[in-house]
Amino acid sequence: MIALVDCNNFYVSCERVFDPRLEGRPVGVLSNNDGCVIARSNELKALGVEMGAALHLLPPYIRRRAVLLSSNYALYGDMSKRVTQTLAEFSPHVEVYSIDESFVGFQGFDPATLEERGHRLRQTVRQWTGIPVSVGLAPTRVLAKVANHAAKKLPAYGGVCKLEVDNPATRTILRQLPVTELWGVARRTGERLALMSIETAWQLREADPKRIRRAFSVVMERIVWELRGHPAITLDDMAAPKQQIMVSRSFGRMTGDLVDLREALRQHTARAGEKLRRQGSVTSAVMVFINTNRFQLEHPQYRNSVVVPLPRPTDDSREIAHAAARGLEAIFLKGYRYQKIGVMLLDLSTDTHRQLSLDETPQSEAARQRRQRLMATMDRLNRELCRDAVRLGLPRKGNAWGLRCERRTPRYTTRWEELVRVKA
Amino acid sequence: MSILPQTTATPLGRAQAVTVAHSQPLYVGRVRAGFPSPADDHLDADIDLHAHVVKRPAATFFVRAEGDSMQGEGIHHGDLLVVDRSLEPLPGRVVIVALDGELTVKRLERVGQRFYLAAANSRYRPIPLEGREAHVWGVVTHVVHALPGAAS
């Protein structure tokens, strides 16, 4: 059995931990430079504010009623790390899937105890970190995603839903679930599936895997197997969630050498930058994470992560690599043998809808175009010649641009001078 | 005969702070039968105050106290409090409570079936929790109070 643990309205929940006045009110978190809404409390969703809604287009009555905050990535990164650490108390198999989602493997645990364990996990994360989570338990990742969705949407589950491979509850849920809501099924794929009269998750499960493979891909075939309860998918098969890009890899041999880590991080960052530009997006913050091998208990254990906000949304590999390198310096500790390093690009938005910030002059617009040409050329050379034909060195430290974050809450957990204040 | 008041401080010497997954001995000899190695006596790592105070990093937060209501517990205006959210808020413990939308630090007290937030300063009355919007945010485990001369 595997659990998908997903933090509810993560960014908003982080803000609420430190400011109880936000409880019960419509709260939204804005993208870097305060352009659009990227996280919503349930109350804000109820007001009809869509994900990605532009701030300046929100009707005045909503702007008056809602609390709209700038994104506070230092805080979200720290809280994400705390949630992951808490999950690690429940199983050694914790795989971070995004800043607010992790898979927790329960292989070897008595299945009869898992539902209760799920409730305890949920309660513990809530108590230790203040973050509410939903838990979906199932034999496969794809079903765990479905279970998580149900845990979140149907109050009767109390935040924890366990799906058996086949029983009436599973059938009901899969029959009601549009196939495009499944993890790994894109809307375009959904349109083609509809032509084959496959519109619900249940119909996909009943489809002939070989036919699906011929019509689509190996990954789609695996999704069918997963729906039937046979684990077939690894995280590498799946694209990261829409708003994030993740690249991580385990080392062939473990290393404690900062130079190795830097090199690996640089490669991951370059890869992530390519993906970012291919989909025409820009990113606003970079998360770096490292960990030792949890199964080698004879070695000291360490895992850590950090989020570095970017001065402005960018698709420039140089700026991303620079931020990532600073993140690594901040969390690297000597004396450990690292198994894995990864990078995650957060808060993606579309390049073309990007709002120009106030400090962008025509000059910097020219510079931006030059930069875009440079990146495009670099991507082409790497595609046509070979991987890493052209690589980045790192720029000097200390460039600073002003970031627009007028409504950012204090960085409660990462700055001495911004600690939360309590009335004595 | 000493004329100093009877508050004494005993030097602790170099002790090794041991916590989960935080401190590592720099070198550990193999376990041997027979004589212990004299070198093992020198195995101490530096004293790690953070590891001593922070038992559960995932659940531990630092907060800043403002006000004088908890002076009797040694909490002064501007002090740094270490808060462990994983601990149970038992009566008698100093807790952070979200009360009417505000985080406040008080001692949790119980009289019969009723819970109160008690100040440690006679100028403040206990606050009954009955019928109020309140939830415990965490349990305060340590106070860091800077004395004159300490660099801020």
Coordinates of C-alpha atoms in Angstrom, one line a residue:
Chain A
M1 CA 0.0 0.0 0.0
I2 CA 1.1 3.5 -0.7
A3 CA -0.3 6.8 0.6
L4 CA -0.4 10.1 -1.2
V5 CA -0.2 12.9 1.4
D6 CA -1.3 16.3 0.1
C7 CA -1.3 19.5 2.1
N8 CA -4.6 21.3 1.8
N9 CA -4.3 24.8 0.3
F10 CA -0.7 24.6 1.3
Y11 CA 0.5 28.2 0.9
V12 CA -2.6 29.6 2.6
S13 CA -2.4 27.0 5.4
C14 CA 1.2 28.1 6.1
E15 CA 0.1 31.7 6.5
R16 CA -2.7 30.6 8.8
V17 CA -0.4 28.8 11.2
F18 CA 1.3 32.1 12.1
D19 CA -1.7 34.4 11.9
P20 CA -4.8 32.9 13.5
R21 CA -6.9 35.9 12.3
L22 CA -6.7 34.4 8.8
E23 CA -8.8 31.4 9.9
G24 CA -12.2 31.3 8.4
R25 CA -11.5 34.3 6.1
P26 CA -11.1 34.3 2.3
V27 CA -7.3 34.2 1.8
G28 CA -5.3 34.2 -1.4
V29 CA -1.5 34.0 -2.1
L30 CA -0.2 35.9 -5.1
S31 CA 2.4 34.9 -7.5
N32 CA 5.8 36.5 -7.5
N33 CA 5.5 40.2 -8.2
D34 CA 1.9 40.0 -7.1
G35 CA 0.5 39.3 -10.6
C36 CA -2.1 36.6 -10.0
V37 CA -3.7 34.3 -7.4
I38 CA -1.8 31.0 -7.0
A39 CA -3.3 29.7 -3.8
R40 CA -6.8 30.0 -2.4
S41 CA -8.4 29.2 0.8
N42 CA -11.8 27.4 0.6
E43 CA -13.5 30.7 1.4
L44 CA -11.8 32.4 -1.5
K45 CA -12.7 29.5 -3.9
A46 CA -16.3 29.9 -2.7
L47 CA -16.3 33.6 -3.8
G48 CA -15.6 32.3 -7.3
V49 CA -11.9 33.3 -7.6
E50 CA -10.2 31.0 -10.1
M51 CA -6.7 29.7 -9.8
G52 CA -4.4 32.1 -11.8
A53 CA -6.9 35.0 -11.7
A54 CA -5.1 38.3 -12.3
L55 CA -5.0 40.5 -9.3
H56 CA -6.0 43.7 -11.1
L57 CA -9.0 42.0 -12.6
L58 CA -10.5 40.9 -9.3
P59 CA -13.8 42.8 -8.6
P60 CA -13.5 45.4 -5.9
Y61 CA -15.8 43.7 -3.4
I62 CA -13.5 40.6 -3.4
R63 CA -10.4 42.7 -3.1
R64 CA -12.0 44.4 -0.1
R65 CA -13.2 41.2 1.6
A66 CA -10.3 38.9 0.9
V67 CA -6.8 38.9 2.4
L68 CA -4.4 38.8 -0.5
L69 CA -0.8 38.1 0.4
S70 CA 2.5 38.1 -1.6
S71 CA 4.1 34.7 -1.7
N72 CA 6.5 33.9 1.1
Y73 CA 8.6 31.2 -0.3
A74 CA 11.1 31.1 2.5
L75 CA 8.2 30.2 4.8
Y76 CA 6.6 27.7 2.5
G77 CA 9.9 25.9 1.9
D78 CA 10.5 25.6 5.6
M79 CA 7.0 24.3 6.3
S80 CA 7.3 21.9 3.5
K81 CA 10.5 20.5 5.0
R82 CA 8.8 20.1 8.4
V83 CA 5.9 18.2 6.9
T84 CA 8.3 15.9 5.1
Q85 CA 10.3 15.3 8.3
T86 CA 7.1 14.5 10.1
L87 CA 6.1 12.0 7.4
A88 CA 9.5 10.3 7.7
E89 CA 8.4 9.3 11.3
F90 CA 5.8 7.1 9.8
S91 CA 7.8 5.3 7.1
P92 CA 11.3 5.3 5.7
H93 CA 9.8 5.4 2.2
V94 CA 9.0 9.1 1.7
E95 CA 9.2 10.4 -1.9
V96 CA 8.6 14.1 -2.3
Y97 CA 6.5 14.7 -5.4
S98 CA 6.0 18.5 -5.1
I99 CA 6.3 21.2 -2.5
D100 CA 3.0 20.1 -0.9
E101 CA 2.7 16.4 -1.9
S102 CA 4.6 13.3 -0.9
F103 CA 4.1 9.6 -1.5
V104 CA 4.6 7.5 1.6
G105 CA 5.2 3.8 1.0
F106 CA 3.7 1.3 3.5
Q107 CA 5.0 -1.9 2.1
G108 CA 5.4 -4.5 4.8
F109 CA 2.8 -2.8 7.1
D110 CA -0.3 -4.8 8.1
P111 CA -2.9 -3.4 5.6
A112 CA -5.6 -3.7 8.3
T113 CA -3.8 -1.0 10.4
L114 CA -3.3 1.5 7.6
E115 CA -6.4 3.5 7.8
E116 CA -5.9 4.1 11.5
R117 CA -2.2 4.9 10.7
G118 CA -3.3 7.4 8.1
H119 CA -5.5 9.2 10.6
R120 CA -2.6 9.3 13.1
L121 CA -0.3 10.6 10.4
R122 CA -2.8 13.3 9.5
Q123 CA -3.3 14.3 13.1
T124 CA 0.4 14.3 13.8
V125 CA 1.3 16.5 10.8
R126 CA -1.5 18.9 11.9
Q127 CA -0.3 19.1 15.5
W128 CA 3.4 19.3 14.8
T129 CA 3.3 21.7 11.9
G130 CA -0.2 23.2 11.9
I131 CA -0.7 22.1 8.3
P132 CA -3.9 20.2 7.4
V133 CA -3.3 17.3 5.0
S134 CA -5.4 14.8 3.1
V135 CA -4.3 11.1 2.9
G136 CA -5.2 8.8 0.1
L137 CA -4.3 5.1 0.6
A138 CA -4.3 2.5 -2.2
P139 CA -2.3 -0.3 -3.7
T140 CA -0.9 1.9 -6.5
R141 CA 0.1 5.5 -7.0
V142 CA -2.6 6.3 -9.5
L143 CA -5.3 4.9 -7.2
A144 CA -3.7 6.7 -4.2
K145 CA -4.1 10.0 -6.1
V146 CA -7.8 9.1 -6.7
A147 CA -8.2 8.2 -3.0
N148 CA -6.6 11.5 -2.0
H149 CA -9.0 13.4 -4.2
A150 CA -11.9 11.6 -2.5
A151 CA -10.5 12.3 1.0
K152 CA -10.3 15.9 0.2
K153 CA -13.8 16.3 -1.5
L154 CA -15.9 14.0 0.6
P155 CA -16.2 15.1 4.2
A156 CA -17.4 11.7 5.3
Y157 CA -13.8 10.3 5.0
G158 CA -12.5 12.7 7.6
G159 CA -9.4 13.4 5.5
V160 CA -8.3 9.8 5.0
C161 CA -9.6 7.6 2.3
K162 CA -8.4 4.0 1.7
L163 CA -9.3 2.5 -1.7
E164 CA -9.4 -1.2 -2.2
V165 CA -8.6 -2.6 -5.6
D166 CA -12.2 -3.6 -6.2
N167 CA -15.2 -3.0 -4.0
P168 CA -18.4 -1.0 -4.4
A169 CA -16.8 2.2 -3.1
T170 CA -13.9 2.0 -5.5
R171 CA -16.3 1.3 -8.4
T172 CA -18.5 4.2 -7.5
I173 CA -15.6 6.7 -7.3
L174 CA -14.0 5.5 -10.5
R175 CA -17.3 5.6 -12.4
Q176 CA -17.9 9.2 -11.4
L177 CA -14.4 10.3 -12.1
P178 CA -13.8 11.9 -15.5
V179 CA -10.8 10.3 -17.1
T180 CA -9.0 13.6 -17.5
E181 CA -9.0 14.0 -13.7
L182 CA -6.7 11.0 -13.4
W183 CA -3.0 11.6 -12.7
G184 CA -1.0 11.5 -15.9
V185 CA -4.0 11.9 -18.3
A186 CA -3.8 15.2 -20.1
R187 CA -6.8 17.0 -21.6
R188 CA -5.7 16.3 -25.2
T189 CA -5.4 12.6 -24.3
G190 CA -8.8 12.8 -22.8
E191 CA -10.3 14.0 -26.1
R192 CA -8.8 11.1 -27.9
L193 CA -10.0 8.7 -25.2
A194 CA -13.5 10.1 -25.6
L195 CA -13.4 9.1 -29.3
M196 CA -12.8 5.5 -28.1
S197 CA -15.8 5.9 -25.7
I198 CA -13.6 6.1 -22.7
E199 CA -14.8 8.9 -20.5
T200 CA -14.5 7.8 -16.9
A201 CA -11.7 6.3 -14.9
W202 CA -13.6 3.1 -14.7
Q203 CA -13.9 2.8 -18.5
L204 CA -10.1 3.2 -18.8
R205 CA -9.6 0.6 -16.2
E206 CA -11.7 -1.8 -18.2
A207 CA -10.0 -1.0 -21.5
D208 CA -7.5 -3.4 -23.1
P209 CA -4.0 -2.4 -22.0
K210 CA -2.4 -3.4 -25.3
R211 CA -4.9 -1.3 -27.3
I212 CA -4.2 1.6 -25.0
R213 CA -0.5 1.2 -25.4
R214 CA -0.8 1.1 -29.2
A215 CA -3.0 4.1 -29.3
F216 CA -1.1 6.2 -26.7
S217 CA 2.0 5.2 -24.8
V218 CA 3.6 2.8 -22.4
V219 CA 2.8 5.2 -19.6
M220 CA -0.9 5.2 -20.5
E221 CA -0.8 1.4 -20.5
R222 CA 0.8 1.5 -17.0
I223 CA -2.0 3.8 -15.8
V224 CA -4.5 1.1 -16.8
W225 CA -2.5 -1.5 -14.8
E226 CA -2.3 0.9 -11.8
L227 CA -6.1 1.4 -12.0
R228 CA -6.4 -2.4 -11.7
G229 CA -4.3 -2.4 -8.6
H230 CA -0.9 -3.5 -10.1
P231 CA 1.9 -1.1 -9.3
A232 CA 3.5 -0.1 -12.6
I233 CA 4.5 3.6 -12.3
T234 CA 7.5 5.3 -10.8
L235 CA 7.7 9.0 -10.1
D236 CA 10.0 9.4 -13.1
D237 CA 7.2 8.3 -15.4
M238 CA 5.0 11.2 -14.4
A239 CA 5.3 14.8 -15.2
A240 CA 5.5 17.0 -12.1
P241 CA 2.3 18.9 -11.3
K242 CA 1.3 21.7 -13.6
Q243 CA 2.8 24.5 -11.5
Q244 CA 6.2 22.8 -10.9
I245 CA 9.1 21.2 -12.6
M246 CA 11.3 18.8 -10.8
V247 CA 14.6 17.2 -11.8
S248 CA 16.3 14.9 -9.3
R249 CA 18.5 11.8 -9.5
S250 CA 20.2 9.5 -7.2
F251 CA 23.9 9.3 -7.4
G252 CA 25.5 6.2 -8.8
R253 CA 27.7 6.1 -5.7
M254 CA 27.1 8.2 -2.7
T255 CA 29.1 11.3 -2.3
G256 CA 30.0 13.7 0.5
D257 CA 31.8 16.1 -1.8
L258 CA 30.3 19.5 -2.4
V259 CA 31.9 19.7 -5.8
D260 CA 30.0 16.6 -6.9
L261 CA 26.8 18.0 -5.6
R262 CA 27.3 21.3 -7.3
E263 CA 28.0 19.6 -10.6
A264 CA 24.9 17.4 -10.3
L265 CA 22.8 20.4 -9.3
R266 CA 24.1 22.3 -12.2
Q267 CA 23.0 19.5 -14.6
H268 CA 19.6 19.2 -13.0
T269 CA 19.1 22.9 -13.1
A270 CA 20.0 23.0 -16.8
R271 CA 17.6 20.2 -17.5
A272 CA 14.8 21.9 -15.5
G273 CA 15.5 25.2 -17.4
E274 CA 15.2 23.4 -20.8
K275 CA 11.8 21.9 -19.7
L276 CA 10.7 25.3 -18.5
R277 CA 11.5 27.0 -21.8
R278 CA 10.0 24.2 -23.8
Q279 CA 6.7 24.7 -22.2
G280 CA 7.1 28.5 -22.5
S281 CA 6.9 29.2 -18.8
V282 CA 8.8 31.3 -16.3
T283 CA 9.5 30.4 -12.6
S284 CA 9.6 32.5 -9.5
A285 CA 11.3 30.3 -7.0
V286 CA 13.7 27.4 -6.9
M287 CA 13.7 24.6 -4.3
V288 CA 16.8 22.5 -3.7
F289 CA 16.8 19.3 -1.7
I290 CA 19.4 16.8 -0.7
N291 CA 19.3 13.6 1.3
T292 CA 21.4 10.7 2.5
N293 CA 20.3 7.1 2.0
R294 CA 17.7 6.3 4.6
F295 CA 18.3 2.6 4.3
Q296 CA 21.9 2.7 5.2
L297 CA 21.3 3.2 8.9
E298 CA 25.0 2.7 9.7
H299 CA 25.7 6.0 8.2
P300 CA 24.6 9.4 9.7
Q301 CA 21.3 10.6 8.2
Y302 CA 20.5 14.0 7.0
R303 CA 17.9 15.5 4.7
N304 CA 17.2 19.1 4.1
S305 CA 15.7 21.5 1.6
V306 CA 15.4 25.2 1.0
V307 CA 13.5 27.5 -1.3
V308 CA 15.2 30.4 -2.9
P309 CA 12.9 33.1 -4.3
L310 CA 14.1 34.6 -7.6
P311 CA 14.4 38.3 -8.0
R312 CA 11.8 38.2 -10.8
P313 CA 10.1 35.5 -12.8
T314 CA 12.6 34.1 -15.3
D315 CA 13.3 31.3 -17.7
D316 CA 17.0 32.1 -17.7
S317 CA 19.1 29.1 -16.7
R318 CA 21.8 31.3 -15.4
E319 CA 19.6 33.0 -12.9
I320 CA 18.0 29.7 -11.8
A321 CA 21.4 28.0 -11.5
H322 CA 22.7 30.9 -9.4
A323 CA 19.7 30.7 -7.0
A324 CA 20.0 26.9 -6.8
A325 CA 23.7 27.1 -6.0
R326 CA 23.0 29.5 -3.2
G327 CA 20.4 27.2 -1.9
L328 CA 22.8 24.3 -1.9
E329 CA 25.5 26.3 0.0
A330 CA 22.8 27.0 2.7
I331 CA 21.8 23.4 3.4
F332 CA 25.0 21.5 2.6
L333 CA 26.6 19.9 5.7
K334 CA 30.0 18.2 5.6
G335 CA 30.4 14.7 6.9
Y336 CA 27.4 13.1 5.3
R337 CA 27.2 10.8 2.3
Y338 CA 24.5 12.1 0.0
Q339 CA 22.4 9.8 -2.2
K340 CA 20.3 12.3 -3.9
I341 CA 20.0 15.9 -4.9
G342 CA 17.2 17.6 -6.8
V343 CA 15.8 20.9 -7.9
M344 CA 12.2 22.0 -8.2
L345 CA 11.0 25.1 -10.1
L346 CA 8.0 26.6 -8.4
D347 CA 5.2 29.0 -9.2
L348 CA 5.4 28.7 -13.0
S349 CA 3.5 31.0 -15.1
T350 CA 3.2 31.5 -18.9
D351 CA 5.9 33.6 -20.4
T352 CA 3.5 35.6 -22.6
H353 CA 1.1 36.6 -19.9
R354 CA 3.9 37.7 -17.7
Q355 CA 3.3 41.2 -16.3
L356 CA 6.1 43.6 -16.8
S357 CA 7.3 44.8 -13.4
L358 CA 7.8 48.5 -12.8
D359 CA 11.6 48.3 -12.9
E360 CA 11.7 46.8 -16.4
T361 CA 12.8 49.6 -18.8
P362 CA 13.1 49.3 -22.5
Q363 CA 16.7 48.6 -22.1
S364 CA 16.1 45.6 -19.9
E365 CA 13.5 44.6 -22.4
A366 CA 16.3 44.5 -25.0
A367 CA 18.4 42.6 -22.5
R368 CA 15.6 40.2 -22.0
Q369 CA 15.3 39.5 -25.7
R370 CA 19.0 38.9 -26.0
R371 CA 18.8 36.5 -23.0
Q372 CA 15.9 34.7 -24.7
R373 CA 17.9 34.3 -27.9
L374 CA 20.9 33.1 -25.9
M375 CA 18.8 30.5 -24.1
A376 CA 17.1 29.3 -27.3
T377 CA 20.5 29.0 -29.0
M378 CA 21.8 27.0 -26.0
D379 CA 18.8 24.7 -26.1
R380 CA 19.2 24.1 -29.8
L381 CA 22.9 23.4 -29.6
N382 CA 22.3 20.9 -26.8
R383 CA 19.6 19.3 -28.8
E384 CA 21.5 19.1 -32.0
L385 CA 25.0 18.4 -30.9
C386 CA 24.7 16.5 -27.7
R387 CA 23.6 17.0 -24.2
D388 CA 25.7 19.6 -22.3
A389 CA 27.4 20.7 -25.5
V390 CA 27.0 24.2 -24.1
R391 CA 27.0 24.6 -20.4
L392 CA 26.8 27.3 -17.9
G393 CA 29.4 28.6 -15.6
L394 CA 28.0 30.3 -12.6
P395 CA 27.7 34.1 -12.3
R396 CA 29.1 36.0 -9.4
K397 CA 27.1 36.3 -6.2
G398 CA 25.5 39.5 -5.1
N399 CA 23.4 40.6 -8.0
A400 CA 20.3 41.9 -6.4
W401 CA 17.1 43.3 -7.9
G402 CA 14.2 44.5 -6.0
L403 CA 11.4 41.9 -5.7
R404 CA 7.9 43.1 -5.5
C405 CA 6.4 41.6 -2.4
E406 CA 4.5 44.4 -0.7
R407 CA 2.1 42.1 1.0
R408 CA 4.5 39.5 2.1
T409 CA 4.1 38.2 5.7
P410 CA 7.2 37.9 7.9
R411 CA 9.6 35.0 7.2
Y412 CA 8.5 33.6 10.5
T413 CA 10.7 30.6 10.6
T414 CA 13.9 31.6 8.8
R415 CA 14.8 35.1 10.0
W416 CA 15.6 36.0 13.6
E417 CA 14.2 39.5 13.2
E418 CA 11.0 38.3 11.7
L419 CA 10.0 35.6 14.3
V420 CA 6.3 35.4 15.2
R421 CA 5.4 37.6 18.1
V422 CA 3.3 36.3 21.0
K423 CA 1.6 38.4 23.6
A424 CA 3.0 37.8 27.1
Chain B
M1 CA 32.7 31.6 54.7
S2 CA 31.0 32.8 51.5
I3 CA 28.9 35.8 51.6
L4 CA 27.6 35.2 48.2
P5 CA 23.9 34.3 47.8
Q6 CA 23.3 30.6 47.3
T7 CA 22.8 30.6 43.6
T8 CA 25.7 28.7 42.1
A9 CA 26.5 27.7 38.6
T10 CA 28.3 24.4 38.0
P11 CA 30.5 24.2 34.9
L12 CA 29.3 21.3 32.7
G13 CA 32.5 20.8 30.9
R14 CA 32.5 19.3 27.4
A15 CA 29.5 17.1 27.1
Q16 CA 28.2 15.5 24.0
A17 CA 24.7 16.5 23.1
V18 CA 22.9 13.5 21.7
T19 CA 19.7 13.8 19.7
V20 CA 18.0 12.0 17.0
A21 CA 19.7 12.4 13.6
H22 CA 21.4 15.6 14.5
S23 CA 24.7 15.2 16.2
Q24 CA 27.2 12.6 15.0
P25 CA 30.3 11.5 16.8
L26 CA 33.3 12.5 14.7
Y27 CA 34.7 9.0 15.0
V28 CA 33.5 5.9 16.6
G29 CA 35.8 3.0 17.4
R30 CA 34.7 -0.5 16.9
V31 CA 33.1 -2.3 19.9
R32 CA 35.8 -4.5 21.3
A33 CA 35.9 -7.1 24.0
G34 CA 38.6 -6.6 26.5
F35 CA 40.1 -3.2 27.6
P36 CA 38.3 -0.1 26.7
S37 CA 40.3 2.2 24.5
P38 CA 41.5 5.2 26.4
A39 CA 41.0 7.3 23.3
D40 CA 37.2 6.8 23.5
D41 CA 37.2 9.2 26.5
H42 CA 38.2 12.0 24.1
L43 CA 35.3 11.3 21.7
D44 CA 33.2 14.3 22.7
A45 CA 31.8 16.5 19.9
D46 CA 31.2 20.2 20.6
I47 CA 28.4 21.0 22.9
D48 CA 25.5 21.7 20.7
L49 CA 23.0 24.0 22.4
H50 CA 20.5 23.8 19.5
A51 CA 20.4 20.0 19.7
H52 CA 19.9 20.3 23.5
V53 CA 17.0 22.6 23.2
V54 CA 15.4 21.4 20.0
K55 CA 14.3 17.8 20.4
R56 CA 12.0 17.6 17.4
P57 CA 13.1 20.0 14.7
A58 CA 10.0 19.4 12.6
A59 CA 7.7 20.6 15.4
T60 CA 9.9 23.2 17.1
F61 CA 9.4 27.0 16.4
F62 CA 11.1 30.0 17.9
V63 CA 8.9 32.9 18.8
R64 CA 9.4 36.3 20.4
A65 CA 7.5 37.3 23.7
E66 CA 6.1 40.8 24.0
G67 CA 4.8 42.0 27.3
D68 CA 5.3 41.5 31.1
S69 CA 2.4 39.1 32.0
M70 CA 4.7 36.1 32.4
Q71 CA 7.6 37.6 34.4
G72 CA 7.0 35.1 37.2
E73 CA 8.0 32.3 34.8
G74 CA 11.1 34.1 33.8
I75 CA 9.6 35.3 30.5
H76 CA 10.5 39.0 29.9
H77 CA 9.6 41.4 27.1
G78 CA 11.7 40.6 24.0
D79 CA 12.7 37.1 25.2
L80 CA 13.1 34.2 22.7
L81 CA 10.8 31.2 23.4
V82 CA 11.4 27.7 22.2
V83 CA 8.0 26.1 21.3
D84 CA 7.5 22.4 20.8
R85 CA 4.2 21.6 19.1
S86 CA 4.6 17.9 19.5
L87 CA 4.2 18.1 23.3
E88 CA 0.8 17.7 25.0
P89 CA -0.6 20.8 26.5
L90 CA -1.0 19.5 30.1
P91 CA -2.1 21.8 32.9
G92 CA 0.8 23.4 34.5
R93 CA 2.7 23.8 31.2
V94 CA 3.4 27.2 29.7
V95 CA 1.7 27.2 26.3
I96 CA 1.1 29.4 23.3
V97 CA -2.6 29.8 22.6
A98 CA -4.4 31.3 19.7
L99 CA -7.0 33.3 21.5
D100 CA -9.4 35.6 19.7
G101 CA -7.1 35.6 16.6
E102 CA -4.0 36.5 18.6
L103 CA -1.1 34.3 19.8
T104 CA -0.5 34.6 23.5
V105 CA 1.7 32.9 26.0
K106 CA 0.3 31.8 29.4
R107 CA 0.3 28.9 31.8
L108 CA -2.5 26.4 31.3
E109 CA -4.4 25.7 34.5
R110 CA -7.2 23.5 35.3
V111 CA -9.7 23.9 38.2
G112 CA -12.1 21.0 38.2
Q113 CA -13.3 20.7 34.6
R114 CA -12.5 24.2 33.7
F115 CA -9.4 25.4 31.9
Y116 CA -7.8 28.8 32.5
L117 CA -4.9 30.7 31.1
A118 CA -2.9 32.0 34.0
A119 CA -0.5 34.9 33.9
A120 CA 2.6 34.9 36.1
N121 CA 2.2 38.4 37.2
S122 CA -0.4 39.5 39.8
R123 CA -1.5 42.4 37.7
Y124 CA -3.2 40.0 35.2
R125 CA -6.2 37.9 36.0
P126 CA -6.6 34.4 34.8
I127 CA -8.6 34.0 31.5
P128 CA -11.3 31.3 31.6
L129 CA -11.3 29.4 28.3
E130 CA -14.8 28.3 28.5
G131 CA -16.9 29.6 25.7
R132 CA -14.0 31.3 24.0
E133 CA -12.5 30.7 20.6
A134 CA -9.1 29.3 21.6
H135 CA -6.7 26.5 20.6
V136 CA -3.3 25.5 21.9
W137 CA -0.6 26.3 19.4
G138 CA 2.3 24.7 21.2
V139 CA 4.1 24.1 24.5
V140 CA 7.0 26.5 25.5
T141 CA 10.0 24.4 26.6
H142 CA 12.7 27.0 27.0
V143 CA 13.3 30.8 27.4
V144 CA 16.3 32.5 26.1
H145 CA 16.8 35.8 28.0
A146 CA 19.7 38.0 27.2
L147 CA 21.4 39.8 30.1
P148 CA 23.0 43.2 29.9
G149 CA 26.2 42.9 28.0
A150 CA 25.0 40.2 25.6
A151 CA 25.4 41.0 22.0
S152 CA 22.0 41.3 20.5

